[in-house]
PDB file of C-alpha atoms and ligand atoms in Angstrom:
ATOM      1  CA  MET A 645      30.813   1.488  17.595  1.00 50.00           C
ATOM      2  CA  THR A 646      27.407   2.445  19.025  1.00 61.00           C
ATOM      3  CA  THR A 647      26.674   6.156  19.046  1.00 74.00           C
ATOM      4  CA  THR A 648      25.640   7.546  22.425  1.00 81.00           C
ATOM      5  CA  THR A 649      23.870  10.800  23.225  1.00 79.00           C
ATOM      6  CA  ALA A 650      27.241  12.208  24.321  1.00 77.00           C
ATOM      7  CA  ASP A 651      28.494  11.942  20.703  1.00 84.00           C
ATOM      8  CA  VAL A 652      25.640  13.963  19.166  1.00 85.00           C
ATOM      9  CA  PRO A 653      24.924  17.661  19.900  1.00 85.00           C
ATOM     10  CA  ALA A 654      21.560  18.269  21.613  1.00 85.00           C
ATOM     11  CA  ASP A 655      20.137  20.204  18.654  1.00 85.00           C
ATOM     12  CA  GLN A 656      20.788  17.177  16.418  1.00 90.00           C
ATOM     13  CA  ARG A 657      18.799  14.774  18.606  1.00 95.00           C
ATOM     14  CA  ALA A 658      15.068  14.130  18.521  1.00 96.00           C
ATOM     15  CA  PHE A 659      12.776  11.393  19.760  1.00 98.00           C
ATOM     16  CA  GLY A 660      10.429   9.435  17.517  1.00 98.00           C
ATOM     17  CA  ILE A 661       7.622   6.984  18.317  1.00 98.00           C
ATOM     18  CA  ASP A 662       6.026   4.783  15.670  1.00 98.00           C
ATOM     19  CA  VAL A 663       2.590   3.488  16.657  1.00 97.00           C
ATOM     20  CA  GLY A 664       1.670   0.241  14.917  1.00 93.00           C
ATOM     21  CA  GLY A 665      -0.992  -2.421  15.337  1.00 89.00           C
ATOM     22  CA  THR A 666       1.306  -4.878  17.121  1.00 90.00           C
ATOM     23  CA  GLY A 667       4.138  -2.752  18.512  1.00 95.00           C
ATOM     24  CA  ILE A 668       4.861   0.801  19.628  1.00 97.00           C
ATOM     25  CA  LYS A 669       8.485   1.545  18.841  1.00 98.00           C
ATOM     26  CA  GLY A 670      10.648   4.417  19.976  1.00 98.00           C
ATOM     27  CA  GLY A 671      14.175   5.703  19.878  1.00 98.00           C
ATOM     28  CA  ILE A 672      16.451   8.724  19.915  1.00 97.00           C
ATOM     29  CA  VAL A 673      17.421   9.856  16.418  1.00 97.00           C
ATOM     30  CA  ASP A 674      20.644  11.472  15.263  1.00 96.00           C
ATOM     31  CA  LEU A 675      19.257  14.003  12.763  1.00 96.00           C
ATOM     32  CA  SER A 676      22.639  14.505  11.121  1.00 95.00           C
ATOM     33  CA  THR A 677      22.644  10.884   9.879  1.00 95.00           C
ATOM     34  CA  GLY A 678      19.122   9.504  10.349  1.00 96.00           C
ATOM     35  CA  ALA A 679      20.562   6.724  12.535  1.00 96.00           C
ATOM     36  CA  LEU A 680      19.314   5.800  15.978  1.00 97.00           C
ATOM     37  CA  ILE A 681      21.399   6.772  18.966  1.00 96.00           C
ATOM     38  CA  GLY A 682      21.452   3.566  20.993  1.00 93.00           C
ATOM     39  CA  GLU A 683      18.736   0.947  20.818  1.00 93.00           C
ATOM     40  CA  ARG A 684      15.250   0.917  19.354  1.00 95.00           C
ATOM     41  CA  LEU A 685      12.713  -0.154  21.961  1.00 97.00           C
ATOM     42  CA  LYS A 686       9.424  -1.884  21.194  1.00 98.00           C
ATOM     43  CA  ILE A 687       6.500  -2.306  23.584  1.00 98.00           C
ATOM     44  CA  ALA A 688       3.529  -4.468  22.555  1.00 97.00           C
ATOM     45  CA  THR A 689       0.567  -2.336  21.505  1.00 96.00           C
ATOM     46  CA  PRO A 690      -2.029  -2.464  24.303  1.00 96.00           C
ATOM     47  CA  GLN A 691      -5.246  -4.255  23.354  1.00 93.00           C
ATOM     48  CA  PRO A 692      -7.633  -2.634  22.835  1.00 94.00           C
ATOM     49  CA  ALA A 693      -5.367   0.106  21.451  1.00 95.00           C
ATOM     50  CA  THR A 694      -7.485   2.932  22.798  1.00 96.00           C
ATOM     51  CA  PRO A 695      -6.067   6.466  22.619  1.00 97.00           C
ATOM     52  CA  ALA A 696      -5.528   6.588  26.406  1.00 97.00           C
ATOM     53  CA  ALA A 697      -3.723   3.217  26.498  1.00 97.00           C
ATOM     54  CA  VAL A 698      -1.469   4.105  23.539  1.00 97.00           C
ATOM     55  CA  ALA A 699      -0.652   7.507  25.064  1.00 98.00           C
ATOM     56  CA  GLU A 700       0.387   5.801  28.305  1.00 98.00           C
ATOM     57  CA  THR A 701       2.659   3.426  26.354  1.00 98.00           C
ATOM     58  CA  ALA A 702       4.242   6.401  24.571  1.00 98.00           C
ATOM     59  CA  ALA A 703       4.920   8.024  27.940  1.00 98.00           C
ATOM     60  CA  GLU A 704       6.456   4.754  29.179  1.00 98.00           C
ATOM     61  CA  LEU A 705       8.819   4.716  26.178  1.00 98.00           C
ATOM     62  CA  THR A 706      10.095   8.226  26.902  1.00 98.00           C
ATOM     63  CA  ARG A 707      10.624   7.297  30.571  1.00 97.00           C
ATOM     64  CA  ARG A 708      12.677   4.253  29.585  1.00 97.00           C
ATOM     65  CA  PHE A 709      14.967   6.513  27.528  1.00 97.00           C
ATOM     66  CA  GLU A 710      14.890   9.261  30.184  1.00 96.00           C
ATOM     67  CA  TRP A 711      13.882  11.598  27.357  1.00 96.00           C
ATOM     68  CA  ASP A 712      12.207  14.843  28.402  1.00 94.00           C
ATOM     69  CA  GLY A 713      12.389  16.810  25.116  1.00 94.00           C
ATOM     70  CA  PRO A 714       9.928  17.132  22.212  1.00 95.00           C
ATOM     71  CA  VAL A 715       8.485  13.937  20.717  1.00 98.00           C
ATOM     72  CA  GLY A 716       7.260  13.096  17.208  1.00 98.00           C
ATOM     73  CA  LEU A 717       4.699  10.304  16.839  1.00 98.00           C
ATOM     74  CA  THR A 718       3.104   8.399  13.979  1.00 98.00           C
ATOM     75  CA  LEU A 719      -0.386   6.956  13.687  1.00 98.00           C
ATOM     76  CA  PRO A 720      -1.775   4.712  10.922  1.00 97.00           C
ATOM     77  CA  SER A 721      -4.349   7.440  10.274  1.00 97.00           C
ATOM     78  CA  VAL A 722      -4.972  10.588   8.328  1.00 98.00           C
ATOM     79  CA  VAL A 723      -3.808  13.317  10.733  1.00 98.00           C
ATOM     80  CA  LYS A 724      -4.795  16.912  10.195  1.00 98.00           C
ATOM     81  CA  ASP A 725      -3.888  19.662  12.624  1.00 96.00           C
ATOM     82  CA  GLY A 726      -3.046  16.985  15.204  1.00 97.00           C
ATOM     83  CA  VAL A 727      -6.448  15.275  14.932  1.00 98.00           C
ATOM     84  CA  ALA A 728      -6.734  11.645  13.736  1.00 98.00           C
ATOM     85  CA  LEU A 729      -9.457  11.508  11.108  1.00 98.00           C
ATOM     86  CA  THR A 730      -9.376   7.845  10.050  1.00 97.00           C
ATOM     87  CA  ALA A 731      -8.600   4.492  11.656  1.00 93.00           C
ATOM     88  CA  ALA A 732      -8.357   1.811   8.982  1.00 84.00           C
ATOM     89  CA  ASN A 733      -6.371  -0.763  10.961  1.00 79.00           C
ATOM     90  CA  ILE A 734      -6.505   0.557  14.515  1.00 88.00           C
ATOM     91  CA  ASP A 735      -9.131   1.096  17.201  1.00 94.00           C
ATOM     92  CA  LYS A 736     -11.987   3.171  15.821  1.00 95.00           C
ATOM     93  CA  ALA A 737     -11.916   5.278  19.001  1.00 97.00           C
ATOM     94  CA  TRP A 738      -9.048   7.212  17.364  1.00 98.00           C
ATOM     95  CA  ILE A 739     -11.383   8.836  14.832  1.00 98.00           C
ATOM     96  CA  GLY A 740     -11.815  12.454  15.877  1.00 98.00           C
ATOM     97  CA  THR A 741      -9.247  12.208  18.688  1.00 98.00           C
ATOM     98  CA  ASP A 742      -7.022  15.242  19.111  1.00 98.00           C
ATOM     99  CA  ALA A 743      -3.890  13.086  19.174  1.00 98.00           C
ATOM    100  CA  ARG A 744      -1.534  16.022  19.553  1.00 98.00           C
ATOM    101  CA  ALA A 745      -3.349  17.246  22.679  1.00 98.00           C
ATOM    102  CA  LEU A 746      -3.671  13.705  24.068  1.00 98.00           C
ATOM    103  CA  PHE A 747       0.029  12.846  23.661  1.00 98.00           C
ATOM    104  CA  SER A 748       1.170  16.253  24.846  1.00 97.00           C
ATOM    105  CA  GLU A 749      -0.843  15.836  28.052  1.00 97.00           C
ATOM    106  CA  ALA A 750       0.410  12.275  28.600  1.00 98.00           C
ATOM    107  CA  LEU A 751       3.960  13.600  28.125  1.00 97.00           C
ATOM    108  CA  GLY A 752       3.666  16.370  30.691  1.00 96.00           C
ATOM    109  CA  GLY A 753       2.698  19.188  28.346  1.00 96.00           C
ATOM    110  CA  ARG A 754       5.770  19.076  26.111  1.00 94.00           C
ATOM    111  CA  ALA A 755       5.791  19.818  22.352  1.00 93.00           C
ATOM    112  CA  VAL A 756       4.662  16.920  20.168  1.00 97.00           C
ATOM    113  CA  ARG A 757       3.968  16.392  16.466  1.00 97.00           C
ATOM    114  CA  VAL A 758       1.724  13.626  15.133  1.00 98.00           C
ATOM    115  CA  LEU A 759       1.750  12.490  11.528  1.00 98.00           C
ATOM    116  CA  ASN A 760       0.670   9.574   9.366  1.00 98.00           C
ATOM    117  CA  ASP A 761       2.982   6.535   9.663  1.00 98.00           C
ATOM    118  CA  ALA A 762       3.725   6.235   5.937  1.00 98.00           C
ATOM    119  CA  ASP A 763       4.353   9.994   5.642  1.00 98.00           C
ATOM    120  CA  ALA A 764       6.946   9.632   8.404  1.00 98.00           C
ATOM    121  CA  ALA A 765       8.567   6.674   6.655  1.00 98.00           C
ATOM    122  CA  GLY A 766       8.571   8.615   3.380  1.00 98.00           C
ATOM    123  CA  LEU A 767      10.312  11.608   4.910  1.00 97.00           C
ATOM    124  CA  ALA A 768      12.941   9.364   6.470  1.00 98.00           C
ATOM    125  CA  GLU A 769      13.588   7.315   3.326  1.00 97.00           C
ATOM    126  CA  TYR A 770      13.707  10.429   1.176  1.00 97.00           C
ATOM    127  CA  HIS A 771      16.292  12.173   3.336  1.00 95.00           C
ATOM    128  CA  TYR A 772      18.405   9.297   4.644  1.00 97.00           C
ATOM    129  CA  GLY A 773      17.469   6.125   2.786  1.00 97.00           C
ATOM    130  CA  ALA A 774      16.478   4.811  -0.623  1.00 97.00           C
ATOM    131  CA  GLY A 775      15.304   8.244  -1.854  1.00 96.00           C
ATOM    132  CA  LYS A 776      18.475  10.085  -0.910  1.00 94.00           C
ATOM    133  CA  ASP A 777      19.832  12.095  -3.841  1.00 89.00           C
ATOM    134  CA  VAL A 778      16.772  11.288  -5.985  1.00 93.00           C
ATOM    135  CA  SER A 779      15.171  14.299  -7.619  1.00 90.00           C
ATOM    136  CA  GLY A 780      11.683  14.525  -9.042  1.00 95.00           C
ATOM    137  CA  LEU A 781       8.691  12.625  -7.719  1.00 97.00           C
ATOM    138  CA  VAL A 782       9.130   9.778  -5.261  1.00 98.00           C
ATOM    139  CA  ILE A 783       6.294   7.584  -3.991  1.00 98.00           C
ATOM    140  CA  LEU A 784       6.865   5.395  -0.971  1.00 98.00           C
ATOM    141  CA  LEU A 785       4.408   2.580  -0.362  1.00 98.00           C
ATOM    142  CA  THR A 786       4.477   0.533   2.824  1.00 97.00           C
ATOM    143  CA  PHE A 787       3.201  -3.003   2.429  1.00 97.00           C
ATOM    144  CA  GLY A 788       1.974  -4.355   5.766  1.00 94.00           C
ATOM    145  CA  THR A 789      -1.439  -4.932   7.311  1.00 92.00           C
ATOM    146  CA  GLY A 790      -2.658  -2.224   4.938  1.00 94.00           C
ATOM    147  CA  ILE A 791      -0.826  -0.108   2.357  1.00 97.00           C
ATOM    148  CA  GLY A 792       0.490   3.258   3.464  1.00 98.00           C
ATOM    149  CA  SER A 793       1.667   5.957   1.069  1.00 98.00           C
ATOM    150  CA  ALA A 794       3.816   9.059   0.948  1.00 98.00           C
ATOM    151  CA  ILE A 795       4.396  11.271  -2.075  1.00 98.00           C
ATOM    152  CA  ILE A 796       7.347  13.627  -2.103  1.00 97.00           C
ATOM    153  CA  HIS A 797       8.315  16.065  -4.819  1.00 96.00           C
ATOM    154  CA  ASP A 798      11.781  17.579  -4.668  1.00 92.00           C
ATOM    155  CA  GLY A 799      11.812  17.110  -0.903  1.00 91.00           C
ATOM    156  CA  VAL A 800       8.321  18.416  -0.218  1.00 94.00           C
ATOM    157  CA  LEU A 801       5.805  15.955   1.264  1.00 96.00           C
ATOM    158  CA  LEU A 802       2.157  16.108   0.249  1.00 97.00           C
ATOM    159  CA  PRO A 803       0.680  14.713   3.483  1.00 97.00           C
ATOM    160  CA  ASN A 804      -2.167  12.269   4.049  1.00 98.00           C
ATOM    161  CA  THR A 805      -2.376  10.553   0.694  1.00 98.00           C
ATOM    162  CA  GLU A 806      -4.241   7.287   1.169  1.00 97.00           C
ATOM    163  CA  PHE A 807      -3.286   5.396  -1.959  1.00 98.00           C
ATOM    164  CA  GLY A 808      -3.856   2.037  -0.262  1.00 97.00           C
ATOM    165  CA  HIS A 809      -7.546   2.844  -0.455  1.00 96.00           C
ATOM    166  CA  MET A 810      -7.439   3.537  -4.179  1.00 96.00           C
ATOM    167  CA  GLU A 811     -10.022   1.407  -5.963  1.00 95.00           C
ATOM    168  CA  LEU A 812      -8.671  -1.644  -7.700  1.00 92.00           C
ATOM    169  CA  ASP A 813     -11.114  -4.158  -9.206  1.00 88.00           C
ATOM    170  CA  GLY A 814     -13.990  -2.707  -7.201  1.00 95.00           C
ATOM    171  CA  ASP A 815     -12.250  -2.838  -3.822  1.00 97.00           C
ATOM    172  CA  ASP A 816      -9.574  -0.995  -1.834  1.00 97.00           C
ATOM    173  CA  ALA A 817      -6.145  -1.765  -3.296  1.00 97.00           C
ATOM    174  CA  GLU A 818      -4.864  -2.788   0.133  1.00 97.00           C
ATOM    175  CA  HIS A 819      -7.427  -5.597   0.219  1.00 96.00           C
ATOM    176  CA  SER A 820      -5.528  -7.377  -2.555  1.00 96.00           C
ATOM    177  CA  ALA A 821      -1.993  -5.947  -2.578  1.00 97.00           C
ATOM    178  CA  ALA A 822      -1.110  -5.536   1.139  1.00 97.00           C
ATOM    179  CA  ALA A 823       1.472  -7.954   2.528  1.00 97.00           C
ATOM    180  CA  SER A 824      -1.116  -9.231   5.015  1.00 96.00           C
ATOM    181  CA  VAL A 825      -3.199 -10.573   2.099  1.00 97.00           C
ATOM    182  CA  ARG A 826      -0.275 -12.707   0.975  1.00 97.00           C
ATOM    183  CA  ASP A 827       0.010 -14.174   4.483  1.00 97.00           C
ATOM    184  CA  GLU A 828      -3.718 -14.724   4.967  1.00 97.00           C
ATOM    185  CA  ARG A 829      -4.199 -16.400   1.595  1.00 98.00           C
ATOM    186  CA  HIS A 830      -0.865 -18.266   1.754  1.00 98.00           C
ATOM    187  CA  LEU A 831       0.177 -16.822  -1.626  1.00 98.00           C
ATOM    188  CA  SER A 832       3.605 -17.404  -3.124  1.00 98.00           C
ATOM    189  CA  TRP A 833       5.600 -14.369  -4.304  1.00 98.00           C
ATOM    190  CA  ASP A 834       4.588 -15.250  -7.884  1.00 98.00           C
ATOM    191  CA  GLU A 835       0.934 -15.259  -6.912  1.00 98.00           C
ATOM    192  CA  TRP A 836       1.023 -12.036  -4.894  1.00 98.00           C
ATOM    193  CA  THR A 837       3.164  -9.739  -7.072  1.00 98.00           C
ATOM    194  CA  PRO A 838       0.629  -9.464  -9.970  1.00 98.00           C
ATOM    195  CA  TYR A 839      -1.680  -7.632  -7.518  1.00 97.00           C
ATOM    196  CA  VAL A 840       1.164  -5.285  -6.566  1.00 98.00           C
ATOM    197  CA  SER A 841       2.025  -4.712 -10.252  1.00 98.00           C
ATOM    198  CA  ARG A 842      -1.581  -3.826 -11.020  1.00 97.00           C
ATOM    199  CA  PHE A 843      -1.599  -1.334  -8.164  1.00 98.00           C
ATOM    200  CA  LEU A 844       1.713   0.229  -9.223  1.00 98.00           C
ATOM    201  CA  ARG A 845       0.594   0.506 -12.844  1.00 98.00           C
ATOM    202  CA  LYS A 846      -2.520   2.355 -11.783  1.00 97.00           C
ATOM    203  CA  MET A 847      -0.433   4.650  -9.591  1.00 97.00           C
ATOM    204  CA  GLU A 848       2.070   5.398 -12.340  1.00 97.00           C
ATOM    205  CA  ASP A 849      -0.644   6.075 -14.901  1.00 96.00           C
ATOM    206  CA  LEU A 850      -1.977   8.760 -12.577  1.00 97.00           C
ATOM    207  CA  PHE A 851       1.177  10.244 -11.006  1.00 98.00           C
ATOM    208  CA  TRP A 852       4.129   9.393 -13.265  1.00 98.00           C
ATOM    209  CA  PRO A 853       6.640   9.059 -10.407  1.00 98.00           C
ATOM    210  CA  ASP A 854      10.408   8.834 -10.957  1.00 97.00           C
ATOM    211  CA  LEU A 855      10.827   6.184  -8.291  1.00 98.00           C
ATOM    212  CA  PHE A 856       8.777   3.877  -6.078  1.00 98.00           C
ATOM    213  CA  ILE A 857      10.188   2.921  -2.701  1.00 98.00           C
ATOM    214  CA  ALA A 858       8.721  -0.274  -1.256  1.00 98.00           C
ATOM    215  CA  GLY A 859       8.612  -0.203   2.539  1.00 97.00           C
ATOM    216  CA  GLY A 860       7.024  -2.230   5.319  1.00 94.00           C
ATOM    217  CA  GLY A 861       8.292  -5.493   6.782  1.00 91.00           C
ATOM    218  CA  VAL A 862       8.104  -7.251   3.410  1.00 94.00           C
ATOM    219  CA  SER A 863      10.727  -4.858   1.979  1.00 94.00           C
ATOM    220  CA  ARG A 864      13.362  -6.840   3.880  1.00 94.00           C
ATOM    221  CA  LYS A 865      12.663  -9.657   1.407  1.00 96.00           C
ATOM    222  CA  GLY A 866      12.524  -7.232  -1.547  1.00 97.00           C
ATOM    223  CA  HIS A 867      15.053  -9.255  -3.541  1.00 97.00           C
ATOM    224  CA  LYS A 868      12.497 -12.106  -3.666  1.00 98.00           C
ATOM    225  CA  TRP A 869       9.581 -10.158  -5.126  1.00 98.00           C
ATOM    226  CA  ILE A 870      10.612  -6.741  -6.499  1.00 98.00           C
ATOM    227  CA  PRO A 871      12.273  -8.383  -9.563  1.00 98.00           C
ATOM    228  CA  LEU A 872       8.924 -10.107 -10.298  1.00 98.00           C
ATOM    229  CA  LEU A 873       7.040  -6.800 -10.730  1.00 98.00           C
ATOM    230  CA  ASP A 874       6.194  -5.783 -14.284  1.00 97.00           C
ATOM    231  CA  ASN A 875       5.311  -2.092 -13.954  1.00 98.00           C
ATOM    232  CA  ARG A 876       7.313   0.644 -15.762  1.00 97.00           C
ATOM    233  CA  THR A 877       8.817   2.714 -12.958  1.00 98.00           C
ATOM    234  CA  ASN A 878      11.868   1.617 -11.015  1.00 98.00           C
ATOM    235  CA  VAL A 879      11.027   0.071  -7.617  1.00 98.00           C
ATOM    236  CA  VAL A 880      13.622  -0.119  -4.864  1.00 98.00           C
ATOM    237  CA  ALA A 881      13.375  -1.537  -1.353  1.00 98.00           C
ATOM    238  CA  ALA A 882      13.381   0.869   1.569  1.00 97.00           C
ATOM    239  CA  THR A 883      16.730   0.857   3.347  1.00 97.00           C
ATOM    240  CA  LEU A 884      15.899   2.125   6.845  1.00 95.00           C
ATOM    241  CA  LYS A 885      13.729  -0.936   7.501  1.00 81.00           C
ATOM    242  CA  ASN A 886      12.059  -0.892  10.876  1.00 89.00           C
ATOM    243  CA  THR A 887      13.364   2.506  11.981  1.00 96.00           C
ATOM    244  CA  ALA A 888      11.857   4.660   9.193  1.00 97.00           C
ATOM    245  CA  GLY A 889       8.719   5.605  11.157  1.00 98.00           C
ATOM    246  CA  ILE A 890      10.713   6.545  14.250  1.00 98.00           C
ATOM    247  CA  VAL A 891      13.167   8.614  12.212  1.00 98.00           C
ATOM    248  CA  GLY A 892      10.430  10.407  10.254  1.00 98.00           C
ATOM    249  CA  ALA A 893       8.494  11.184  13.431  1.00 98.00           C
ATOM    250  CA  ALA A 894      11.618  12.643  14.995  1.00 98.00           C
ATOM    251  CA  MET A 895      12.258  14.704  11.851  1.00 97.00           C
ATOM    252  CA  ALA A 896       8.699  16.071  11.962  1.00 96.00           C
ATOM    253  CA  VAL A 897       8.995  17.365  15.504  1.00 96.00           C
ATOM    254  CA  ALA A 898      12.507  18.711  14.967  1.00 94.00           C
ATOM    255  CA  ALA A 899      11.477  20.552  11.784  1.00 88.00           C
ATOM    256  CA  ASP A 900       8.343  21.869  13.468  1.00 74.00           C
ATOM    257  CA  LEU A 901       6.137  20.508  10.679  1.00 67.00           C
ATOM    258  CA  PRO A 902       2.591  21.955  10.726  1.00 64.00           C
ATOM    259  CA  ASN A 903       0.985  18.917  12.440  1.00 62.00           C
TER     260      ASN A 903
HETATM  261  C1  BGC B1260      -4.252   3.583   6.511  1.00 97.49           C
HETATM  262  C2  BGC B1260      -3.125   4.565   6.336  1.00 97.49           C
HETATM  263  C3  BGC B1260      -1.826   3.974   6.864  1.00 97.49           C
HETATM  264  C4  BGC B1260      -1.586   2.595   6.262  1.00 97.49           C
HETATM  265  C5  BGC B1260      -0.351   1.926   6.842  1.00 97.49           C
HETATM  266  C6  BGC B1260      -3.890   2.265   5.858  1.00 97.49           C
HETATM  267  O1  BGC B1260      -4.923   1.348   6.024  1.00 97.49           O
HETATM  268  O2  BGC B1260      -5.440   4.077   5.931  1.00 97.49           O
HETATM  269  O3  BGC B1260      -3.407   5.784   7.004  1.00 97.49           O
HETATM  270  O4  BGC B1260      -0.762   4.826   6.555  1.00 97.49           O
HETATM  271  O5  BGC B1260      -2.694   1.749   6.455  1.00 97.49           O
HETATM  272  O6  BGC B1260      -0.444   1.748   8.219  1.00 97.49           O
END
């Protein structure tokens, strides 16, 4: 049975938007379960993905859902005090953009929160997904165009870690271990996973996590490659799949996180 807004009290609903390189996805989240209320909607990311064009797409998403409350949004960027400070895989025009002010204006002045995409996914997986009931230190890594990261200790997120840019063999780790590298170089799972193992071993030597959660589109095929990894720490596939960013963004605005 599909949940509708009528089934969930207003204070348990929030709206999340996940801004990615190819799609901008949104939906209403039931905060009591971490599930979406109704459908997830995806609009192709405008090209070029300038701040103004993305903000207009975000406004279009809220109109389609007839949502006029607060909105949480993700960006594939370091976000501090609402300002995007990096743009590794998106339009460089985002660097220095006050994303919180931009989105708030595009959404008629309402309250918004903007956070890093992997931080949002980490929050969502920790509370509702693969990290539920796990204590200690959890590191979520999203394998996609780049590698996003979130580190959470006993429920507390340390925002804006950029582990995908950790140096590995003289280059950013995401340049060898991102899922996009496997596609571009036509690597088999056996050929790609050694790069991921190397990255995870470096991470665990430095942080000693209790669990790694592997997210991003490639986590849907986790059974094909996670068993091939040879690092020490347990690795599990994310369970919220393509809704984690939306759910985490909604959580951020509902919890009034600092961003
Ligand atoms: C960016 C991160 C982002 C990740 C996933 C990286 O290239 O630097 O901020 O979280 O890609 O989108």
